[in-house]
């Protein structure tokens, strides 16, 4: 008994006998039975499947020549978690894909898809969507309103001119890959993607000319690739990307900051952008008063009942000061008027 206890303490004997190992083996076998692998079979069409698809959790149809997937087959995959149909000849996906309420990973890369069905929004458990190397010209506009669990969106090598305006609602997103498209701009509200760690919008070439200010507000961003675009200036806000560890901007006509600053180090780039941001703020504070003077806000002659256009006001109509009757004393209002506060004292009659 003492020897057996020693073996048990040293791990040589399973306290549950062989039941634990047998249970693990059965569990592994059970999981394997739930995977249906029909990849690489050179199929032009799916055969008639008489088996129960309700227990399948992983369906692999990749590397075939499928041009379509029957609606009825997809609708029967009630428990599927991973659906892999990459590297086929699919021109569309069945609308019944919206029935896959447990789907977490969808890979449709390497097909001929021009769009995704709107019903994909019903796959609310989806965590990864891979749709690279297709002919996509757009994504469903409201995609982000429903896919709150999406962590990875990969749509590189398509023909996308824009990302959905609802992208900013994908608050769980950690990786966004939209390189090799025709993106003209990034969607508004990117600052809402507080968990985004990797953003790749490289190789949109002459289409992408600027980055939004919100890029610098991506508080979790660690990797940013904007190489081979037509970006001349990075937003000042990028000086706030303290977690950024990898950045590439090669192949852009960068002027601000200069490429030699970018090539020097991330710290040098952040310092440059931060200094420019601070200088810009100080400059704005110093210039607001001269602009008011330029527009004659404080120097206009007070001619009651008249409105005139001042010179050099760039088309702005500036109303002369006039007193208000009935609300407060005109004399009191005159004491607090901008003209009185900012003009030198004169021995002229007070306006009533």
Tab-separated table of C-alpha atoms in Angstrom:
chain	number	residue	atom	x	y	z
A	1	UNK	CA	0.000	0.000	0.000
A	2	UNK	CA	2.829	2.366	0.851
A	3	UNK	CA	4.497	1.599	-2.525
A	4	UNK	CA	1.250	2.179	-4.395
A	5	UNK	CA	0.760	5.503	-2.632
A	6	UNK	CA	4.301	6.531	-3.604
A	7	UNK	CA	3.620	5.717	-7.256
A	8	UNK	CA	0.410	7.673	-7.134
A	9	UNK	CA	2.211	10.732	-5.768
A	10	UNK	CA	4.854	10.455	-8.489
A	11	UNK	CA	2.228	10.204	-11.222
A	12	UNK	CA	2.978	6.621	-12.239
A	13	UNK	CA	-0.532	5.493	-11.451
A	14	UNK	CA	-3.754	7.155	-12.526
A	15	UNK	CA	-6.058	7.312	-9.464
A	16	UNK	CA	-8.984	6.640	-11.794
A	17	UNK	CA	-7.282	3.643	-13.312
A	18	UNK	CA	-7.535	3.512	-17.079
A	19	UNK	CA	-10.931	5.216	-17.188
A	20	UNK	CA	-9.447	8.696	-17.670
A	21	UNK	CA	-7.274	7.682	-20.607
A	22	UNK	CA	-10.146	5.803	-22.204
A	23	UNK	CA	-12.405	8.802	-21.790
A	24	UNK	CA	-9.855	11.092	-23.479
A	25	UNK	CA	-9.531	8.661	-26.374
A	26	UNK	CA	-13.295	8.495	-26.822
A	27	UNK	CA	-13.575	12.282	-26.677
A	28	UNK	CA	-10.895	12.657	-29.336
A	29	UNK	CA	-12.574	10.049	-31.530
A	30	UNK	CA	-15.903	11.794	-31.054
A	31	UNK	CA	-14.445	15.121	-32.204
A	32	UNK	CA	-12.882	13.468	-35.237
A	33	UNK	CA	-16.224	11.972	-36.186
A	34	UNK	CA	-17.716	15.466	-36.242
A	35	UNK	CA	-15.313	16.588	-38.973
A	36	UNK	CA	-16.305	15.949	-42.575
A	37	UNK	CA	-13.277	16.316	-44.849
A	38	UNK	CA	-14.034	16.369	-48.572
A	39	UNK	CA	-11.090	18.560	-49.612
A	40	UNK	CA	-8.917	18.013	-52.675
A	41	UNK	CA	-11.288	15.583	-54.395
A	42	UNK	CA	-11.565	17.524	-57.691
A	43	UNK	CA	-15.351	17.681	-57.335
A	44	UNK	CA	-17.324	19.878	-59.729
A	45	UNK	CA	-20.465	19.403	-57.661
A	46	UNK	CA	-21.293	17.970	-54.273
A	47	UNK	CA	-22.721	14.449	-54.282
A	48	UNK	CA	-26.056	13.690	-52.662
A	49	UNK	CA	-25.301	13.313	-48.966
A	50	UNK	CA	-27.595	10.925	-47.127
A	51	UNK	CA	-25.676	11.114	-43.868
A	52	UNK	CA	-26.805	13.283	-40.982
A	53	UNK	CA	-25.111	16.671	-41.227
A	54	UNK	CA	-26.566	17.928	-37.973
A	55	UNK	CA	-23.624	16.519	-35.995
A	56	UNK	CA	-20.890	17.922	-38.253
A	57	UNK	CA	-18.907	20.695	-36.561
A	58	UNK	CA	-16.145	21.077	-39.175
A	59	UNK	CA	-16.821	20.875	-42.911
A	60	UNK	CA	-13.843	21.093	-45.280
A	61	UNK	CA	-14.716	21.424	-48.981
A	62	UNK	CA	-11.528	23.269	-49.958
A	63	UNK	CA	-9.401	22.700	-53.061
A	64	UNK	CA	-12.126	21.438	-55.357
A	65	UNK	CA	-13.805	22.833	-58.453
A	66	UNK	CA	-17.178	23.587	-56.916
A	67	UNK	CA	-19.192	26.263	-58.698
A	68	UNK	CA	-22.026	26.266	-56.194
A	69	UNK	CA	-23.126	24.786	-52.879
A	70	UNK	CA	-26.756	23.664	-52.581
A	71	UNK	CA	-28.898	25.681	-50.187
A	72	UNK	CA	-30.260	22.464	-48.680
A	73	UNK	CA	-26.836	21.186	-47.600
A	74	UNK	CA	-25.887	24.414	-45.842
A	75	UNK	CA	-29.252	24.563	-44.091
A	76	UNK	CA	-28.627	21.121	-42.575
A	77	UNK	CA	-25.329	22.139	-40.952
A	78	UNK	CA	-26.990	23.230	-37.734
A	79	UNK	CA	-23.923	22.682	-35.517
A	80	UNK	CA	-21.102	23.555	-37.875
A	81	UNK	CA	-18.412	25.748	-36.284
A	82	UNK	CA	-15.837	25.822	-39.100
A	83	UNK	CA	-16.754	25.992	-42.794
A	84	UNK	CA	-13.865	25.927	-45.277
A	85	UNK	CA	-14.716	26.327	-48.962
A	86	UNK	CA	-11.534	28.082	-50.109
A	87	UNK	CA	-9.945	27.437	-53.515
A	88	UNK	CA	-13.021	26.568	-55.535
A	89	UNK	CA	-14.893	28.253	-58.388
A	90	UNK	CA	-17.747	29.675	-56.337
A	91	UNK	CA	-19.456	32.732	-57.788
A	92	UNK	CA	-21.904	33.096	-54.929
A	93	UNK	CA	-22.685	31.718	-51.488
A	94	UNK	CA	-26.085	30.274	-50.593
A	95	UNK	CA	-28.428	32.551	-48.651
A	96	UNK	CA	-29.000	29.699	-46.214
A	97	UNK	CA	-25.585	30.460	-44.736
A	98	UNK	CA	-27.533	32.708	-42.389
A	99	UNK	CA	-28.860	29.552	-40.704
A	100	UNK	CA	-25.404	28.724	-39.319
A	101	UNK	CA	-25.941	30.252	-35.902
A	102	UNK	CA	-22.910	28.473	-34.377
A	103	UNK	CA	-20.445	29.250	-37.170
A	104	UNK	CA	-17.208	30.784	-35.845
A	105	UNK	CA	-14.777	30.484	-38.770
A	106	UNK	CA	-15.703	30.997	-42.425
A	107	UNK	CA	-13.078	30.729	-45.163
A	108	UNK	CA	-14.221	31.559	-48.703
A	109	UNK	CA	-10.847	32.726	-50.049
A	110	UNK	CA	-9.698	31.910	-53.566
A	111	UNK	CA	-13.052	31.904	-55.335
A	112	UNK	CA	-14.870	34.147	-57.814
A	113	UNK	CA	-17.176	35.910	-55.386
A	114	UNK	CA	-18.292	39.436	-56.308
A	115	UNK	CA	-20.332	39.913	-53.149
A	116	UNK	CA	-21.339	38.203	-49.932
A	117	UNK	CA	-24.994	37.493	-49.125
A	118	UNK	CA	-26.633	39.875	-46.678
A	119	UNK	CA	-27.752	36.858	-44.664
A	120	UNK	CA	-24.167	36.421	-43.464
A	121	UNK	CA	-25.076	39.013	-40.840
A	122	UNK	CA	-27.174	36.330	-39.157
A	123	UNK	CA	-23.994	34.382	-38.303
A	124	UNK	CA	-23.653	36.310	-35.057
A	125	UNK	CA	-21.174	33.845	-33.519
A	126	UNK	CA	-18.695	34.459	-36.373
A	127	UNK	CA	-15.177	35.255	-35.112
A	128	UNK	CA	-13.113	34.955	-38.301
A	129	UNK	CA	-14.060	35.835	-41.869
A	130	UNK	CA	-11.526	35.107	-44.608
A	131	UNK	CA	-12.512	36.277	-48.094
A	132	UNK	CA	-9.161	36.921	-49.774
A	133	UNK	CA	-8.464	36.538	-53.501
A	134	UNK	CA	-11.974	37.032	-54.810
A	135	UNK	CA	-13.661	39.626	-57.032
A	136	UNK	CA	-15.424	41.454	-54.202
A	137	UNK	CA	-16.438	45.017	-55.044
A	138	UNK	CA	-18.339	45.596	-51.801
A	139	UNK	CA	-19.255	44.055	-48.475
A	140	UNK	CA	-22.721	44.213	-46.888
A	141	UNK	CA	-23.172	47.764	-45.584
A	142	UNK	CA	-24.598	46.684	-42.240
A	143	UNK	CA	-22.113	43.867	-41.654
A	144	UNK	CA	-20.694	45.428	-38.496
A	145	UNK	CA	-24.061	46.022	-36.863
A	146	UNK	CA	-24.575	42.297	-36.274
A	147	UNK	CA	-21.132	40.655	-36.215
A	148	UNK	CA	-20.146	41.888	-32.761
A	149	UNK	CA	-17.961	38.811	-32.100
A	150	UNK	CA	-15.816	39.183	-35.226
A	151	UNK	CA	-12.137	39.213	-34.273
A	152	UNK	CA	-10.490	38.864	-37.678
A	153	UNK	CA	-11.598	40.280	-41.028
A	154	UNK	CA	-9.384	39.446	-43.988
A	155	UNK	CA	-10.471	40.728	-47.411
A	156	UNK	CA	-7.166	41.293	-49.183
A	157	UNK	CA	-6.710	40.951	-52.941
A	158	UNK	CA	-10.173	42.073	-54.037
A	159	UNK	CA	-11.676	45.127	-55.755
A	160	UNK	CA	-13.068	46.942	-52.736
A	161	UNK	CA	-13.336	50.724	-53.078
A	162	UNK	CA	-14.685	51.140	-49.536
A	163	UNK	CA	-15.151	49.177	-46.354
A	164	UNK	CA	-18.661	49.119	-44.854
A	165	UNK	CA	-19.624	52.212	-42.865
A	166	UNK	CA	-20.610	49.811	-40.082
A	167	UNK	CA	-17.002	48.634	-39.672
A	168	UNK	CA	-16.666	50.924	-36.655
A	169	UNK	CA	-19.200	48.761	-34.814
A	170	UNK	CA	-16.944	45.677	-34.930
A	171	UNK	CA	-15.598	46.487	-31.500
A	172	UNK	CA	-14.158	42.984	-30.925
A	173	UNK	CA	-12.025	43.200	-34.089
A	174	UNK	CA	-8.331	42.504	-33.532
A	175	UNK	CA	-7.026	42.174	-37.095
A	176	UNK	CA	-8.143	43.899	-40.291
A	177	UNK	CA	-6.427	43.039	-43.573
A	178	UNK	CA	-7.598	45.064	-46.568
A	179	UNK	CA	-4.425	45.250	-48.657
A	180	UNK	CA	-4.379	44.895	-52.437
A	181	UNK	CA	-7.714	46.558	-53.038
A	182	UNK	CA	-8.858	49.878	-54.489
A	183	UNK	CA	-9.641	51.635	-51.206
A	184	UNK	CA	-10.235	55.376	-51.566
A	185	UNK	CA	-10.610	55.996	-47.860
A	186	UNK	CA	-11.056	54.260	-44.531
A	187	UNK	CA	-14.452	54.367	-42.820
A	188	UNK	CA	-15.379	56.925	-40.183
A	189	UNK	CA	-15.377	56.003	-36.516
A	190	UNK	CA	-12.266	53.813	-36.519
A	191	UNK	CA	-11.492	55.030	-33.012
A	192	UNK	CA	-14.268	52.731	-31.790
A	193	UNK	CA	-12.129	49.690	-32.660
A	194	UNK	CA	-10.499	49.722	-29.240
A	195	UNK	CA	-9.218	46.130	-29.551
A	196	UNK	CA	-7.680	46.421	-33.025
A	197	UNK	CA	-4.040	45.315	-32.922
A	198	UNK	CA	-3.189	44.810	-36.610
A	199	UNK	CA	-4.230	47.013	-39.536
A	200	UNK	CA	-2.982	46.400	-43.069
A	201	UNK	CA	-4.165	48.708	-45.842
A	202	UNK	CA	-1.026	48.473	-47.968
A	203	UNK	CA	-0.901	48.267	-51.765
A	204	UNK	CA	-4.012	50.227	-52.537
A	205	UNK	CA	-1.615	52.234	-54.691
A	206	UNK	CA	-2.887	55.537	-56.167
A	207	UNK	CA	-6.359	55.101	-54.719
A	208	UNK	CA	-5.522	55.668	-51.033
A	209	UNK	CA	-4.213	59.223	-50.556
A	210	UNK	CA	-4.725	59.887	-46.851
A	211	UNK	CA	-5.367	58.301	-43.487
A	212	UNK	CA	-8.100	59.554	-41.174
A	213	UNK	CA	-7.246	61.273	-37.905
A	214	UNK	CA	-8.955	58.367	-36.106
A	215	UNK	CA	-6.061	56.040	-36.983
A	216	UNK	CA	-4.061	57.701	-34.224
A	217	UNK	CA	-6.812	56.932	-31.729
A	218	UNK	CA	-6.547	53.147	-32.099
A	219	UNK	CA	-5.328	52.621	-28.560
A	220	UNK	CA	-4.404	48.918	-28.966
A	221	UNK	CA	-2.734	49.118	-32.374
A	222	UNK	CA	0.588	47.264	-32.539
A	223	UNK	CA	1.130	46.747	-36.281
A	224	UNK	CA	0.283	49.181	-39.070
A	225	UNK	CA	1.146	48.727	-42.739
A	226	UNK	CA	0.293	51.541	-45.153
A	227	UNK	CA	3.035	50.830	-47.689
A	228	UNK	CA	2.655	51.400	-51.432
A	229	UNK	CA	-0.124	53.944	-51.391
A	230	UNK	CA	-0.189	57.636	-52.324
A	231	UNK	CA	-0.054	59.114	-48.822
A	232	UNK	CA	1.853	62.403	-48.550
A	233	UNK	CA	1.250	63.149	-44.866
A	234	UNK	CA	0.520	61.048	-41.812
A	235	UNK	CA	-2.050	62.398	-39.354
A	236	UNK	CA	-0.559	64.108	-36.302
A	237	UNK	CA	-2.629	61.848	-34.079
A	238	UNK	CA	-0.328	58.925	-34.907
A	239	UNK	CA	2.085	60.411	-32.408
A	240	UNK	CA	-0.241	58.954	-29.768
A	241	UNK	CA	0.187	55.326	-30.921
A	242	UNK	CA	2.276	54.309	-27.916
A	243	UNK	CA	1.762	50.546	-28.412
A	244	UNK	CA	2.851	50.527	-32.042
A	245	UNK	CA	5.831	48.199	-32.535
A	246	UNK	CA	5.786	47.655	-36.293
A	247	UNK	CA	5.105	50.256	-38.994
A	248	UNK	CA	5.712	50.369	-42.728
A	249	UNK	CA	5.139	53.266	-45.110
A	250	UNK	CA	7.535	52.437	-47.952
A	251	UNK	CA	6.373	53.293	-51.442
A	252	UNK	CA	4.510	56.476	-50.401
A	253	UNK	CA	5.386	60.069	-51.427
A	254	UNK	CA	5.702	61.027	-47.757
A	255	UNK	CA	6.561	64.629	-47.000
A	256	UNK	CA	5.388	64.855	-43.397
A	257	UNK	CA	7.116	63.259	-41.710
A	258	UNK	CA	9.981	62.800	-44.178
A	259	UNK	CA	10.909	59.220	-44.946
A	260	UNK	CA	14.306	59.625	-43.283
A	261	UNK	CA	12.484	60.306	-39.998
A	262	UNK	CA	10.216	57.281	-40.494
A	263	UNK	CA	13.195	55.095	-41.353
A	264	UNK	CA	15.086	56.265	-38.294
A	265	UNK	CA	12.775	54.737	-35.684
A	266	UNK	CA	9.213	54.617	-34.438
A	267	UNK	CA	10.152	56.881	-31.546
A	268	UNK	CA	11.539	59.477	-33.945
A	269	UNK	CA	8.361	59.394	-36.013
A	270	UNK	CA	6.156	59.696	-32.917
A	271	UNK	CA	8.243	62.608	-31.624
A	272	UNK	CA	7.973	64.398	-34.985
A	273	UNK	CA	4.203	63.984	-35.168
A	274	UNK	CA	3.703	64.929	-31.522
A	275	UNK	CA	5.771	68.107	-31.980
A	276	UNK	CA	3.810	69.017	-35.089
A	277	UNK	CA	0.562	68.433	-33.248
A	278	UNK	CA	1.661	70.657	-30.344
A	279	UNK	CA	2.918	73.380	-32.657
A	280	UNK	CA	-0.354	73.283	-34.536
A	281	UNK	CA	-2.313	73.709	-31.311
A	282	UNK	CA	-0.183	76.653	-30.186
A	283	UNK	CA	-0.451	78.276	-33.587
A	284	UNK	CA	-4.237	78.038	-33.500
A	285	UNK	CA	-4.338	79.686	-30.062
A	286	UNK	CA	-2.165	82.548	-31.250
A	287	UNK	CA	-4.057	83.197	-34.474
A	288	UNK	CA	-7.673	83.296	-33.308
A	289	UNK	CA	-7.530	86.934	-32.138
A	290	UNK	CA	-5.924	88.354	-35.332
A	291	UNK	CA	-8.599	86.593	-37.344
A	292	UNK	CA	-11.318	88.243	-35.294
A	293	UNK	CA	-9.663	91.605	-35.878
A	294	UNK	CA	-9.265	90.838	-39.575
A	295	UNK	CA	-12.951	90.138	-39.854
A	296	UNK	CA	-13.634	93.447	-38.022
A	297	UNK	CA	-15.419	91.670	-35.194
A	298	UNK	CA	-13.973	94.142	-32.667
A	299	UNK	CA	-13.321	97.247	-34.813
A	300	UNK	CA	-16.556	97.724	-36.699
A	301	UNK	CA	-18.228	101.086	-36.296
A	302	UNK	CA	-21.467	100.760	-34.410
A	303	UNK	CA	-24.083	102.182	-36.722
A	304	UNK	CA	-27.528	101.178	-35.417
A	305	UNK	CA	-29.808	99.517	-37.907
A	306	UNK	CA	-27.141	98.927	-40.582
A	307	UNK	CA	-25.301	95.855	-41.761
A	308	UNK	CA	-22.308	96.145	-44.042
A	309	UNK	CA	-19.785	93.826	-45.624
A	310	UNK	CA	-16.267	94.502	-44.361
A	311	UNK	CA	-13.290	94.334	-46.616
A	312	UNK	CA	-11.206	91.153	-46.666
A	313	UNK	CA	-13.807	89.104	-44.839
A	314	UNK	CA	-13.662	86.293	-47.377
A	315	UNK	CA	-17.367	86.570	-48.118
A	316	UNK	CA	-18.559	86.695	-44.504
A	317	UNK	CA	-21.340	89.084	-43.506
A	318	UNK	CA	-20.465	90.882	-40.283
A	319	UNK	CA	-23.314	92.608	-38.462
A	320	UNK	CA	-22.549	95.902	-36.725
A	321	UNK	CA	-23.171	96.090	-33.021
A	322	UNK	CA	-26.668	97.212	-32.118
A	323	UNK	CA	-28.268	97.607	-28.720
A	324	UNK	CA	-30.989	95.286	-27.398
A	325	UNK	CA	-34.127	96.751	-25.969
A	326	UNK	CA	-36.317	95.267	-23.289
A	327	UNK	CA	-34.052	92.434	-22.087
A	328	UNK	CA	-31.369	94.303	-20.166
A	329	UNK	CA	-30.029	97.802	-19.793
A	330	UNK	CA	-28.355	98.969	-23.046
A	331	UNK	CA	-25.714	100.639	-20.952
A	332	UNK	CA	-24.941	97.363	-19.165
A	333	UNK	CA	-24.684	95.492	-22.472
A	334	UNK	CA	-22.355	98.157	-23.819
A	335	UNK	CA	-20.021	97.697	-20.848
A	336	UNK	CA	-19.632	94.008	-21.712
A	337	UNK	CA	-19.436	94.436	-25.476
A	338	UNK	CA	-16.336	93.054	-27.270
A	339	UNK	CA	-15.651	96.502	-28.664
A	340	UNK	CA	-15.433	98.055	-25.189
A	341	UNK	CA	-13.300	95.222	-23.787
A	342	UNK	CA	-10.754	95.167	-26.583
A	343	UNK	CA	-10.662	98.769	-27.839
A	344	UNK	CA	-8.518	101.567	-26.295
A	345	UNK	CA	-10.249	104.192	-24.144
A	346	UNK	CA	-11.569	107.212	-26.007
A	347	UNK	CA	-13.290	110.346	-24.820
A	348	UNK	CA	-16.190	109.763	-27.157
A	349	UNK	CA	-19.846	109.903	-26.155
A	350	UNK	CA	-21.246	106.652	-24.782
A	351	UNK	CA	-23.689	104.807	-26.909
A	352	UNK	CA	-27.132	104.383	-25.456
